[in-house]
mmCIF file of N, CA and C in Angstrom:
data_model
loop_
_atom_site.group_PDB
_atom_site.id
_atom_site.type_symbol
_atom_site.label_atom_id
_atom_site.label_comp_id
_atom_site.label_asym_id
_atom_site.label_seq_id
_atom_site.Cartn_x
_atom_site.Cartn_y
_atom_site.Cartn_z
ATOM 1 N N UNK A 1 101.857 111.417 109.471
ATOM 2 C CA UNK A 1 100.873 110.945 108.517
ATOM 3 C C UNK A 1 99.460 111.328 108.937
ATOM 4 N N UNK A 2 99.344 112.381 109.704
ATOM 5 C CA UNK A 2 98.035 112.846 110.127
ATOM 6 C C UNK A 2 97.346 113.639 109.039
ATOM 7 N N UNK A 3 96.108 114.050 109.291
ATOM 8 C CA UNK A 3 95.341 114.732 108.253
ATOM 9 C C UNK A 3 95.617 116.218 108.180
ATOM 10 N N UNK A 4 96.409 116.776 109.070
ATOM 11 C CA UNK A 4 96.699 118.203 109.033
ATOM 12 C C UNK A 4 97.935 118.538 108.202
ATOM 13 N N UNK A 5 98.699 117.548 107.792
ATOM 14 C CA UNK A 5 99.925 117.788 107.037
ATOM 15 C C UNK A 5 99.643 117.709 105.548
ATOM 16 N N UNK A 6 99.993 118.779 104.843
ATOM 17 C CA UNK A 6 99.722 118.860 103.408
ATOM 18 C C UNK A 6 100.688 118.014 102.590
ATOM 19 N N UNK A 7 101.883 117.828 103.055
ATOM 20 C CA UNK A 7 102.933 117.182 102.276
ATOM 21 C C UNK A 7 103.021 115.674 102.495
ATOM 22 N N UNK A 8 102.164 115.090 103.312
ATOM 23 C CA UNK A 8 102.282 113.662 103.594
ATOM 24 C C UNK A 8 101.915 112.784 102.405
ATOM 25 N N UNK A 9 100.992 113.225 101.570
ATOM 26 C CA UNK A 9 100.587 112.400 100.431
ATOM 27 C C UNK A 9 101.728 112.258 99.419
ATOM 28 N N UNK A 10 102.361 113.348 98.963
ATOM 29 C CA UNK A 10 103.500 113.153 98.050
ATOM 30 C C UNK A 10 104.666 112.413 98.699
ATOM 31 N N UNK A 11 104.885 112.634 99.993
ATOM 32 C CA UNK A 11 105.960 111.904 100.669
ATOM 33 C C UNK A 11 105.648 110.412 100.782
ATOM 34 N N UNK A 12 104.381 110.057 100.904
ATOM 35 C CA UNK A 12 104.010 108.647 100.943
ATOM 36 C C UNK A 12 104.292 107.975 99.600
ATOM 37 N N UNK A 13 104.056 108.701 98.516
ATOM 38 C CA UNK A 13 104.375 108.156 97.190
ATOM 39 C C UNK A 13 105.881 107.968 97.054
ATOM 40 N N UNK A 14 106.643 108.957 97.466
ATOM 41 C CA UNK A 14 108.101 108.868 97.364
ATOM 42 C C UNK A 14 108.643 107.769 98.270
ATOM 43 N N UNK A 15 108.053 107.597 99.446
ATOM 44 C CA UNK A 15 108.513 106.562 100.371
ATOM 45 C C UNK A 15 108.207 105.162 99.853
ATOM 46 N N UNK A 16 107.190 105.013 99.029
ATOM 47 C CA UNK A 16 106.833 103.703 98.506
ATOM 48 C C UNK A 16 107.674 103.257 97.334
ATOM 49 N N UNK A 17 108.401 104.166 96.701
ATOM 50 C CA UNK A 17 109.164 103.815 95.500
ATOM 51 C C UNK A 17 110.290 102.818 95.771
ATOM 52 N N UNK A 18 111.119 102.976 96.791
ATOM 53 C CA UNK A 18 112.199 101.994 96.954
ATOM 54 C C UNK A 18 111.752 100.648 97.532
ATOM 55 N N UNK A 19 110.517 100.561 97.996
ATOM 56 C CA UNK A 19 110.025 99.313 98.589
ATOM 57 C C UNK A 19 109.421 98.417 97.516
ATOM 58 N N UNK A 20 109.389 97.139 97.793
ATOM 59 C CA UNK A 20 108.774 96.190 96.867
ATOM 60 C C UNK A 20 107.961 95.191 97.665
ATOM 61 N N UNK A 21 106.689 95.096 97.357
ATOM 62 C CA UNK A 21 105.820 94.142 98.037
ATOM 63 C C UNK A 21 104.619 93.860 97.152
ATOM 64 N N UNK A 22 104.001 92.753 97.402
ATOM 65 C CA UNK A 22 102.776 92.375 96.721
ATOM 66 C C UNK A 22 101.617 93.094 97.408
ATOM 67 N N UNK A 23 100.514 93.213 96.705
ATOM 68 C CA UNK A 23 99.347 93.893 97.276
ATOM 69 C C UNK A 23 98.824 93.171 98.515
ATOM 70 N N UNK A 24 98.908 91.854 98.518
ATOM 71 C CA UNK A 24 98.420 91.093 99.670
ATOM 72 C C UNK A 24 99.332 91.240 100.882
ATOM 73 N N UNK A 25 100.603 91.449 100.663
ATOM 74 C CA UNK A 25 101.522 91.575 101.796
ATOM 75 C C UNK A 25 101.547 92.976 102.381
ATOM 76 N N UNK A 26 101.080 93.963 101.652
ATOM 77 C CA UNK A 26 101.103 95.337 102.151
ATOM 78 C C UNK A 26 99.855 95.650 102.982
ATOM 79 N N UNK A 27 98.813 94.837 102.878
ATOM 80 C CA UNK A 27 97.566 95.099 103.613
ATOM 81 C C UNK A 27 97.768 95.093 105.126
ATOM 82 N N UNK A 28 98.483 94.133 105.725
ATOM 83 C CA UNK A 28 98.702 94.215 107.177
ATOM 84 C C UNK A 28 99.496 95.451 107.599
ATOM 85 N N UNK A 29 100.436 95.868 106.774
ATOM 86 C CA UNK A 29 101.190 97.086 107.086
ATOM 87 C C UNK A 29 100.277 98.293 107.039
ATOM 88 N N UNK A 30 99.396 98.340 106.048
ATOM 89 C CA UNK A 30 98.442 99.444 105.946
ATOM 90 C C UNK A 30 97.497 99.465 107.137
ATOM 91 N N UNK A 31 97.081 98.301 107.592
ATOM 92 C CA UNK A 31 96.196 98.224 108.749
ATOM 93 C C UNK A 31 96.877 98.771 109.993
ATOM 94 N N UNK A 32 98.141 98.447 110.184
ATOM 95 C CA UNK A 32 98.885 98.963 111.331
ATOM 96 C C UNK A 32 99.026 100.477 111.237
ATOM 97 N N UNK A 33 99.317 100.984 110.036
ATOM 98 C CA UNK A 33 99.449 102.436 109.872
ATOM 99 C C UNK A 33 98.150 103.158 110.195
ATOM 100 N N UNK A 34 97.021 102.610 109.752
ATOM 101 C CA UNK A 34 95.726 103.227 110.039
ATOM 102 C C UNK A 34 95.421 103.156 111.530
ATOM 103 N N UNK A 35 95.744 102.034 112.166
ATOM 104 C CA UNK A 35 95.527 101.908 113.607
ATOM 105 C C UNK A 35 96.397 102.868 114.405
ATOM 106 N N UNK A 36 97.560 103.227 113.884
ATOM 107 C CA UNK A 36 98.456 104.173 114.557
ATOM 108 C C UNK A 36 98.082 105.629 114.299
ATOM 109 N N UNK A 37 97.057 105.873 113.477
ATOM 110 C CA UNK A 37 96.573 107.230 113.275
ATOM 111 C C UNK A 37 96.859 107.831 111.918
ATOM 112 N N UNK A 38 97.358 107.046 110.990
ATOM 113 C CA UNK A 38 97.607 107.574 109.649
ATOM 114 C C UNK A 38 96.282 107.772 108.920
ATOM 115 N N UNK A 39 96.254 108.723 108.030
ATOM 116 C CA UNK A 39 95.051 109.034 107.269
ATOM 117 C C UNK A 39 94.875 107.987 106.170
ATOM 118 N N UNK A 40 93.642 107.622 105.884
ATOM 119 C CA UNK A 40 93.367 106.540 104.949
ATOM 120 C C UNK A 40 93.843 106.871 103.538
ATOM 121 N N UNK A 41 93.658 108.094 103.096
ATOM 122 C CA UNK A 41 94.115 108.470 101.754
ATOM 123 C C UNK A 41 95.617 108.362 101.606
ATOM 124 N N UNK A 42 96.354 108.746 102.626
ATOM 125 C CA UNK A 42 97.806 108.660 102.597
ATOM 126 C C UNK A 42 98.264 107.203 102.589
ATOM 127 N N UNK A 43 97.620 106.365 103.372
ATOM 128 C CA UNK A 43 97.961 104.941 103.399
ATOM 129 C C UNK A 43 97.624 104.294 102.059
ATOM 130 N N UNK A 44 96.508 104.670 101.469
ATOM 131 C CA UNK A 44 96.127 104.140 100.168
ATOM 132 C C UNK A 44 97.164 104.501 99.107
ATOM 133 N N UNK A 45 97.616 105.733 99.126
ATOM 134 C CA UNK A 45 98.641 106.179 98.178
ATOM 135 C C UNK A 45 99.942 105.426 98.405
ATOM 136 N N UNK A 46 100.291 105.207 99.652
ATOM 137 C CA UNK A 46 101.502 104.453 99.979
ATOM 138 C C UNK A 46 101.412 103.031 99.430
ATOM 139 N N UNK A 47 100.248 102.396 99.592
ATOM 140 C CA UNK A 47 100.052 101.049 99.067
ATOM 141 C C UNK A 47 100.148 101.022 97.544
ATOM 142 N N UNK A 48 99.539 101.983 96.888
ATOM 143 C CA UNK A 48 99.574 102.015 95.431
ATOM 144 C C UNK A 48 100.977 102.264 94.906
ATOM 145 N N UNK A 49 101.735 103.118 95.589
ATOM 146 C CA UNK A 49 103.096 103.398 95.153
ATOM 147 C C UNK A 49 103.990 102.178 95.307
ATOM 148 N N UNK A 50 103.796 101.418 96.366
ATOM 149 C CA UNK A 50 104.612 100.217 96.565
ATOM 150 C C UNK A 50 104.338 99.190 95.475
ATOM 151 N N UNK A 51 103.090 99.027 95.095
ATOM 152 C CA UNK A 51 102.774 97.997 94.109
ATOM 153 C C UNK A 51 103.017 98.450 92.673
ATOM 154 N N UNK A 52 102.908 99.735 92.389
ATOM 155 C CA UNK A 52 103.008 100.179 90.994
ATOM 156 C C UNK A 52 104.303 100.905 90.653
ATOM 157 N N UNK A 53 104.877 101.624 91.590
ATOM 158 C CA UNK A 53 106.043 102.459 91.279
ATOM 159 C C UNK A 53 107.330 101.986 91.931
ATOM 160 N N UNK A 54 107.367 100.780 92.438
ATOM 161 C CA UNK A 54 108.560 100.322 93.135
ATOM 162 C C UNK A 54 109.735 100.211 92.169
ATOM 163 N N UNK A 55 110.920 100.362 92.707
ATOM 164 C CA UNK A 55 112.130 100.309 91.902
ATOM 165 C C UNK A 55 112.297 98.960 91.199
ATOM 166 N N UNK A 56 112.078 97.827 91.868
ATOM 167 C CA UNK A 56 112.160 96.557 91.142
ATOM 168 C C UNK A 56 111.131 96.442 90.016
ATOM 169 N N UNK A 57 109.966 97.014 90.221
ATOM 170 C CA UNK A 57 108.940 97.009 89.174
ATOM 171 C C UNK A 57 109.408 97.803 87.954
ATOM 172 N N UNK A 58 110.074 98.915 88.192
ATOM 173 C CA UNK A 58 110.596 99.721 87.079
ATOM 174 C C UNK A 58 111.719 98.989 86.343
ATOM 175 N N UNK A 59 112.508 98.223 87.051
ATOM 176 C CA UNK A 59 113.561 97.433 86.404
ATOM 177 C C UNK A 59 112.937 96.366 85.507
ATOM 178 N N UNK A 60 111.875 95.738 85.965
ATOM 179 C CA UNK A 60 111.175 94.743 85.152
ATOM 180 C C UNK A 60 110.557 95.403 83.923
ATOM 181 N N UNK A 61 109.922 96.551 84.100
ATOM 182 C CA UNK A 61 109.283 97.259 82.987
ATOM 183 C C UNK A 61 110.321 97.761 81.984
ATOM 184 N N UNK A 62 111.530 98.066 82.448
ATOM 185 C CA UNK A 62 112.561 98.598 81.547
ATOM 186 C C UNK A 62 112.981 97.595 80.476
ATOM 187 N N UNK A 63 112.644 96.338 80.665
ATOM 188 C CA UNK A 63 112.956 95.325 79.649
ATOM 189 C C UNK A 63 112.075 95.474 78.411
ATOM 190 N N UNK A 64 110.906 96.089 78.562
ATOM 191 C CA UNK A 64 109.974 96.190 77.436
ATOM 192 C C UNK A 64 109.638 97.627 77.052
ATOM 193 N N UNK A 65 110.029 98.610 77.854
ATOM 194 C CA UNK A 65 109.720 100.011 77.568
ATOM 195 C C UNK A 65 110.989 100.838 77.487
ATOM 196 N N UNK A 66 110.893 101.935 76.746
ATOM 197 C CA UNK A 66 112.007 102.875 76.680
ATOM 198 C C UNK A 66 112.028 103.720 77.944
ATOM 199 N N UNK A 67 113.182 104.302 78.236
ATOM 200 C CA UNK A 67 113.333 105.103 79.456
ATOM 201 C C UNK A 67 112.413 106.312 79.459
ATOM 202 N N UNK A 68 112.234 106.938 78.304
ATOM 203 C CA UNK A 68 111.354 108.109 78.229
ATOM 204 C C UNK A 68 109.922 107.746 78.611
ATOM 205 N N UNK A 69 109.463 106.600 78.148
ATOM 206 C CA UNK A 69 108.111 106.157 78.471
ATOM 207 C C UNK A 69 107.985 105.789 79.946
ATOM 208 N N UNK A 70 109.011 105.214 80.526
ATOM 209 C CA UNK A 70 109.000 104.879 81.946
ATOM 210 C C UNK A 70 108.953 106.149 82.785
ATOM 211 N N UNK A 71 109.709 107.164 82.401
ATOM 212 C CA UNK A 71 109.696 108.436 83.134
ATOM 213 C C UNK A 71 108.323 109.082 83.053
ATOM 214 N N UNK A 72 107.713 109.053 81.873
ATOM 215 C CA UNK A 72 106.360 109.602 81.739
ATOM 216 C C UNK A 72 105.358 108.821 82.591
ATOM 217 N N UNK A 73 105.504 107.504 82.616
ATOM 218 C CA UNK A 73 104.639 106.658 83.435
ATOM 219 C C UNK A 73 104.779 107.009 84.910
ATOM 220 N N UNK A 74 106.011 107.169 85.380
ATOM 221 C CA UNK A 74 106.249 107.500 86.790
ATOM 222 C C UNK A 74 105.649 108.858 87.137
ATOM 223 N N UNK A 75 105.852 109.845 86.274
ATOM 224 C CA UNK A 75 105.304 111.186 86.534
ATOM 225 C C UNK A 75 103.779 111.151 86.542
ATOM 226 N N UNK A 76 103.198 110.467 85.565
ATOM 227 C CA UNK A 76 101.733 110.370 85.504
ATOM 228 C C UNK A 76 101.170 109.680 86.739
ATOM 229 N N UNK A 77 101.781 108.568 87.127
ATOM 230 C CA UNK A 77 101.289 107.834 88.292
ATOM 231 C C UNK A 77 101.494 108.633 89.582
ATOM 232 N N UNK A 78 102.608 109.341 89.697
ATOM 233 C CA UNK A 78 102.846 110.180 90.871
ATOM 234 C C UNK A 78 101.757 111.243 90.999
ATOM 235 N N UNK A 79 101.453 111.913 89.904
ATOM 236 C CA UNK A 79 100.415 112.952 89.930
ATOM 237 C C UNK A 79 99.047 112.337 90.223
ATOM 238 N N UNK A 80 98.744 111.217 89.584
ATOM 239 C CA UNK A 80 97.452 110.565 89.802
ATOM 240 C C UNK A 80 97.305 110.078 91.242
ATOM 241 N N UNK A 81 98.341 109.437 91.770
ATOM 242 C CA UNK A 81 98.283 108.959 93.151
ATOM 243 C C UNK A 81 98.124 110.120 94.125
ATOM 244 N N UNK A 82 98.813 111.215 93.880
ATOM 245 C CA UNK A 82 98.719 112.381 94.752
ATOM 246 C C UNK A 82 97.304 112.958 94.741
ATOM 247 N N UNK A 83 96.715 113.063 93.565
ATOM 248 C CA UNK A 83 95.349 113.577 93.466
ATOM 249 C C UNK A 83 94.371 112.646 94.182
ATOM 250 N N UNK A 84 94.523 111.344 93.986
ATOM 251 C CA UNK A 84 93.645 110.375 94.645
ATOM 252 C C UNK A 84 93.795 110.451 96.165
ATOM 253 N N UNK A 85 95.024 110.574 96.650
ATOM 254 C CA UNK A 85 95.249 110.674 98.085
ATOM 255 C C UNK A 85 94.619 111.912 98.692
ATOM 256 N N UNK A 86 94.805 113.052 98.038
ATOM 257 C CA UNK A 86 94.184 114.279 98.536
ATOM 258 C C UNK A 86 92.659 114.187 98.474
ATOM 259 N N UNK A 87 92.129 113.562 97.431
ATOM 260 C CA UNK A 87 90.682 113.416 97.302
ATOM 261 C C UNK A 87 90.115 112.570 98.440
ATOM 262 N N UNK A 88 90.734 111.420 98.714
ATOM 263 C CA UNK A 88 90.262 110.574 99.821
ATOM 264 C C UNK A 88 90.404 111.286 101.164
ATOM 265 N N UNK A 89 91.497 111.979 101.376
ATOM 266 C CA UNK A 89 91.646 112.715 102.629
ATOM 267 C C UNK A 89 90.604 113.815 102.751
ATOM 268 N N UNK A 90 90.298 114.460 101.664
ATOM 269 C CA UNK A 90 89.310 115.539 101.676
ATOM 270 C C UNK A 90 87.907 114.997 101.925
ATOM 271 N N UNK A 91 87.560 113.908 101.254
ATOM 272 C CA UNK A 91 86.214 113.326 101.395
ATOM 273 C C UNK A 91 85.996 112.745 102.789
ATOM 274 N N UNK A 92 86.984 112.018 103.290
ATOM 275 C CA UNK A 92 86.793 111.316 104.559
ATOM 276 C C UNK A 92 86.972 112.195 105.785
ATOM 277 N N UNK A 93 87.655 113.320 105.629
ATOM 278 C CA UNK A 93 87.929 114.162 106.797
ATOM 279 C C UNK A 93 87.480 115.590 106.583
ATOM 280 N N UNK A 94 86.256 115.771 106.105
ATOM 281 C CA UNK A 94 85.706 117.120 105.955
ATOM 282 C C UNK A 94 85.365 117.719 107.297
#
């Protein structure tokens, strides 16, 4: 999760999908990751993926949305989170 790896941001999004946690409970985990040397943009993306794209969250959303709309939502959020992660990594580690 260092700043020299190009693929860590998309992998952080993918790693956050099967997990489920509240935003308040993920903050201590994010703090530990940053203290261990993870890049802030990657940790931010990981936190956002856990709270917005988690599998239990998609099951809850499936009660009110069609599958096509859920797939579009996941793709849009994946792309947006990836762009945000790369942007934060680029800004903070120039």
